[in-house]
Amino acid sequence: MKKIDCEMNSFDEVAYKNLKKDGYVIIKNFFTDEQIDLLRSTFQELLKEVHAKKESDELIISRKNQPYDVLAKSQKSIADIRGDQAAFDNNFIDVFNPQYWLEKNYPESEKICQTLKNNQFLSLAKKYSSSMRSKNSNVYFHDGVTNPRMHHVDSIKPYFKIFLAISDQSHLSCGPFALIPGSHKKKFKNYLMCQFNSKILRKSGSAATDGIFYSKKNLKPLLLLPGEIAFCDQSIVHGAMPSFDNGRRITLVQTFAS
């Protein structure tokens, strides 16, 4: 798994080349250890408040199966308790738009998070479409997720996410993010897959974007050290791997879309 240095002069060119070829690129040396340590302690406090059901003007705790777009556009931080809504993603908490809670409680951490929206990253997405914009951010808390959602695509069209490892994700026990390199190029195959899911399997409980045309044995785990970034084209087949030995991870996510 090749990793590129964010400080190199040819970052944009090299990152785009890898992103186009493989559907993802791993970036290191963007944050300092001190910045990642601060984010880790901050998000651990956020998780404590969610577990304690400590709602506030900035934080809502939801166990309802709300549409993604509704959660993404919220003007408050919403802790979406995934495991209470479906037969998968046990112990997975997805906090949408954490910036509202951060601005109130940990503004220095919020400043660090905002740097993921900078032009260095946005320009990569804009190479695919000039209409790309920075959208919602999320914090993923995988706290022993042994039955993650089936591998899938997020979109047929280019749609990008930054995954910043806040905790150590260099071991399989944490249930790391994984993908099938190059599957973002299989546009027609992925289109047929989504149509098949929607028109034939939908009644069986299969989601429209489930990766049924791909074997999970081909998923490649992205083993990241704290502070390393995976920039991914989310039209790639991807998903979390199951954790074991009580494996946990914390990930900050930034979305870019049209």
Coordinates of C-alpha atoms in Angstrom, one line a residue:
M1 CA 0.0 0.0 0.0
K2 CA 1.9 3.0 -1.3
K3 CA 1.6 6.2 0.8
I4 CA 2.5 9.6 -0.5
D5 CA 3.9 12.5 1.5
C6 CA 1.6 15.6 1.7
E7 CA 4.6 17.8 1.8
M8 CA 6.0 16.8 -1.6
N9 CA 5.9 19.4 -4.3
S10 CA 4.1 17.1 -6.8
F11 CA 1.4 16.1 -4.3
D12 CA -1.5 17.1 -6.5
E13 CA -0.2 15.3 -9.6
V14 CA 0.9 12.1 -7.8
A15 CA -2.3 11.9 -5.7
Y16 CA -4.5 12.3 -8.8
K17 CA -2.6 9.6 -10.6
N18 CA -3.1 7.1 -7.8
L19 CA -6.7 8.2 -7.2
K20 CA -7.6 7.7 -10.9
K21 CA -5.8 4.3 -11.1
D22 CA -6.7 2.6 -7.9
G23 CA -9.7 4.7 -6.6
Y24 CA -7.9 5.8 -3.5
V25 CA -4.7 7.4 -2.3
I26 CA -3.0 7.2 1.2
I27 CA -1.5 10.5 2.4
K28 CA 0.8 11.0 5.4
N29 CA 2.4 13.9 7.2
F30 CA -0.5 16.3 6.9
F31 CA -1.1 16.6 10.7
T32 CA 1.3 16.7 13.6
D33 CA 1.2 14.0 16.4
E34 CA 0.0 16.8 18.8
Q35 CA -2.9 17.6 16.6
I36 CA -4.0 14.0 16.3
D37 CA -3.6 13.5 20.1
L38 CA -5.9 16.5 20.6
L39 CA -8.5 15.2 18.2
R40 CA -8.4 11.8 19.8
S41 CA -9.0 13.1 23.3
T42 CA -11.7 15.5 22.1
F43 CA -13.6 12.7 20.3
Q44 CA -13.3 10.4 23.3
E45 CA -15.1 13.1 25.3
L46 CA -17.8 13.3 22.5
L47 CA -18.3 9.5 22.7
K48 CA -18.7 9.7 26.5
E49 CA -21.5 12.3 26.1
V50 CA -23.2 10.1 23.5
H51 CA -23.0 7.0 25.8
A52 CA -24.3 9.1 28.7
K53 CA -27.2 10.3 26.4
K54 CA -26.1 13.9 27.2
E55 CA -28.0 15.8 24.7
S56 CA -27.6 19.6 24.3
D57 CA -28.4 22.5 22.0
E58 CA -25.5 21.3 19.9
L59 CA -25.9 17.5 20.1
I60 CA -28.8 15.3 19.3
I61 CA -28.8 11.5 19.9
S62 CA -30.8 9.6 17.3
R63 CA -31.9 6.0 17.0
K64 CA -34.3 6.7 14.2
N65 CA -33.6 5.4 10.7
Q66 CA -33.4 8.9 9.1
P67 CA -32.3 9.4 5.4
Y68 CA -28.6 10.2 5.0
D69 CA -29.4 13.5 3.2
V70 CA -31.5 14.7 6.2
L71 CA -28.7 13.9 8.7
A72 CA -26.0 15.4 6.4
K73 CA -27.9 18.7 6.2
S74 CA -28.5 19.1 9.9
Q75 CA -27.5 22.3 11.6
K76 CA -26.7 20.4 14.7
S77 CA -24.4 17.5 15.5
I78 CA -26.4 14.2 15.3
A79 CA -25.1 11.0 16.8
D80 CA -26.7 8.3 14.7
I81 CA -26.8 5.0 16.6
R82 CA -26.6 2.6 13.7
G83 CA -26.8 -0.7 15.5
D84 CA -30.3 0.1 16.9
Q85 CA -31.7 0.5 13.4
A86 CA -30.6 -2.5 11.4
A87 CA -29.4 -6.1 11.7
F88 CA -25.8 -4.9 11.0
D89 CA -23.4 -2.3 12.2
N90 CA -23.7 -3.2 15.9
N91 CA -21.7 -0.8 18.2
F92 CA -21.3 1.7 15.3
I93 CA -22.0 5.4 16.1
D94 CA -21.9 7.9 13.3
V95 CA -21.8 11.5 14.4
F96 CA -22.9 13.8 11.6
N97 CA -21.5 17.3 11.4
P98 CA -19.5 17.3 14.6
Q99 CA -18.4 20.9 14.0
Y100 CA -21.5 22.2 15.9
W101 CA -20.6 20.4 19.1
L102 CA -16.9 21.1 18.6
E103 CA -17.4 24.9 18.1
K104 CA -19.1 25.1 21.4
N105 CA -16.9 22.8 23.4
Y106 CA -13.5 22.4 21.7
P107 CA -12.9 25.2 19.2
E108 CA -9.2 24.4 18.7
S109 CA -10.1 20.9 17.6
E110 CA -12.7 22.3 15.2
K111 CA -10.0 24.4 13.6
I112 CA -8.0 21.3 12.9
C113 CA -10.9 19.5 11.4
Q114 CA -11.7 22.4 9.1
T115 CA -8.3 22.0 7.3
L116 CA -9.7 18.8 5.6
K117 CA -11.8 21.2 3.5
N118 CA -8.8 23.1 2.1
N119 CA -8.1 23.5 -1.6
Q120 CA -5.4 20.9 -1.6
F121 CA -8.0 18.2 -1.1
L122 CA -10.9 19.9 -2.9
S123 CA -8.8 20.3 -6.0
L124 CA -8.5 16.6 -6.3
A125 CA -12.2 16.2 -6.4
K126 CA -12.6 19.1 -8.8
K127 CA -10.4 17.3 -11.3
Y128 CA -13.5 15.1 -11.9
S129 CA -16.1 17.9 -11.8
S130 CA -15.8 21.6 -11.2
S131 CA -19.1 21.5 -9.3
M132 CA -17.5 19.5 -6.4
R133 CA -17.9 21.1 -3.0
S134 CA -17.0 20.3 0.5
K135 CA -20.1 18.8 2.2
N136 CA -20.8 17.2 5.5
S137 CA -18.3 15.8 8.0
N138 CA -18.7 12.8 10.2
V139 CA -17.0 11.0 13.1
Y140 CA -17.1 7.2 13.0
F141 CA -16.9 5.3 16.3
H142 CA -16.4 1.6 15.6
D143 CA -16.6 0.1 19.0
G144 CA -16.4 -3.6 18.4
V145 CA -18.4 -3.8 15.2
T146 CA -18.5 -7.5 14.4
N147 CA -21.2 -7.4 11.7
P148 CA -20.6 -4.4 9.5
R149 CA -22.8 -3.6 6.5
M150 CA -22.1 -5.5 3.3
H151 CA -19.5 -4.0 1.0
H152 CA -21.1 -1.5 -1.3
V153 CA -20.7 1.6 -3.4
D154 CA -22.0 5.0 -2.3
S155 CA -22.6 6.3 -5.8
I156 CA -22.1 5.5 -9.5
K157 CA -20.9 9.0 -10.1
P158 CA -17.7 10.4 -8.6
Y159 CA -18.2 11.1 -4.9
F160 CA -15.3 11.5 -2.6
K161 CA -14.5 11.0 1.1
I162 CA -11.5 11.7 3.3
F163 CA -10.9 9.1 6.0
L164 CA -8.6 10.5 8.7
A165 CA -7.4 7.8 11.2
I166 CA -7.7 9.4 14.7
S167 CA -6.8 6.1 16.4
D168 CA -4.4 3.4 15.3
Q169 CA -6.0 1.4 12.5
S170 CA -2.9 -0.5 11.4
H171 CA -4.2 -3.8 12.7
L172 CA -7.0 -6.0 11.4
S173 CA -8.6 -6.4 14.9
C174 CA -10.1 -2.9 14.7
G175 CA -12.2 -3.8 11.7
P176 CA -10.5 -1.4 9.3
F177 CA -12.0 0.3 6.2
A178 CA -11.5 -1.9 3.2
L179 CA -12.0 -1.6 -0.6
I180 CA -11.6 -3.4 -3.9
P181 CA -8.9 -1.4 -5.8
G182 CA -9.9 -0.5 -9.4
S183 CA -13.6 -1.3 -8.9
H184 CA -14.5 2.3 -9.4
K185 CA -13.7 1.8 -13.1
K186 CA -16.3 -0.8 -13.5
K187 CA -19.0 1.7 -14.3
F188 CA -21.3 -0.5 -16.3
K189 CA -20.9 -3.5 -14.0
N190 CA -21.7 -1.3 -11.0
Y191 CA -24.7 0.2 -12.7
L192 CA -26.1 -3.2 -13.6
M193 CA -25.5 -4.3 -10.0
C194 CA -27.5 -1.4 -8.6
Q195 CA -30.3 -2.0 -11.0
F196 CA -30.4 -5.7 -10.1
N197 CA -30.5 -4.9 -6.4
S198 CA -33.3 -2.3 -7.0
K199 CA -35.5 -4.2 -9.3
I200 CA -35.0 -7.8 -8.3
L201 CA -33.5 -8.1 -4.8
R202 CA -35.0 -5.1 -3.1
K203 CA -37.8 -7.0 -1.5
S204 CA -35.3 -9.4 0.0
G205 CA -33.8 -6.6 2.1
S206 CA -30.8 -5.9 -0.2
A207 CA -29.8 -2.3 -0.5
A208 CA -29.6 -0.8 -4.0
T209 CA -25.9 -0.2 -3.7
D210 CA -24.8 -3.5 -2.1
G211 CA -21.8 -5.0 -3.8
I212 CA -23.3 -8.4 -4.7
F213 CA -21.3 -8.7 -7.9
Y214 CA -18.1 -8.7 -5.9
S215 CA -16.6 -11.1 -3.4
K216 CA -15.7 -9.8 0.0
K217 CA -12.5 -11.9 -0.1
N218 CA -11.2 -9.3 -2.6
L219 CA -11.5 -6.4 -0.1
K220 CA -8.2 -4.8 0.7
P221 CA -7.9 -3.4 4.2
L222 CA -6.5 0.1 4.5
L223 CA -4.2 -0.2 7.5
L224 CA -3.6 3.4 8.7
L225 CA -1.5 4.8 11.4
P226 CA -2.9 7.7 13.5
G227 CA -2.9 10.9 11.4
E228 CA -2.8 9.1 8.0
I229 CA -5.5 9.9 5.4
A230 CA -7.3 7.7 2.9
F231 CA -8.8 9.9 0.1
C232 CA -11.3 7.7 -1.7
D233 CA -13.5 7.7 -4.7
Q234 CA -16.7 6.3 -3.1
S235 CA -17.9 4.8 -6.4
I236 CA -15.3 2.1 -5.4
V237 CA -16.6 -1.0 -3.7
H238 CA -15.9 -0.6 -0.1
G239 CA -16.9 -1.4 3.5
A240 CA -15.7 -2.0 7.0
M241 CA -14.2 -5.4 7.9
P242 CA -15.5 -7.1 11.1
S243 CA -13.5 -6.4 14.2
F244 CA -12.3 -9.0 16.7
D245 CA -10.8 -9.0 20.2
N246 CA -12.9 -5.9 21.1
G247 CA -11.2 -3.9 18.3
R248 CA -12.1 -0.2 18.1
R249 CA -11.3 2.7 15.9
I250 CA -12.1 6.4 15.5
T251 CA -12.2 8.0 12.1
L252 CA -12.9 11.6 11.0
V253 CA -14.6 11.8 7.6
Q254 CA -15.0 14.7 5.2
T255 CA -17.2 14.4 2.1
F256 CA -16.8 16.1 -1.3
A257 CA -19.7 16.0 -3.8
S258 CA -21.5 18.0 -6.5

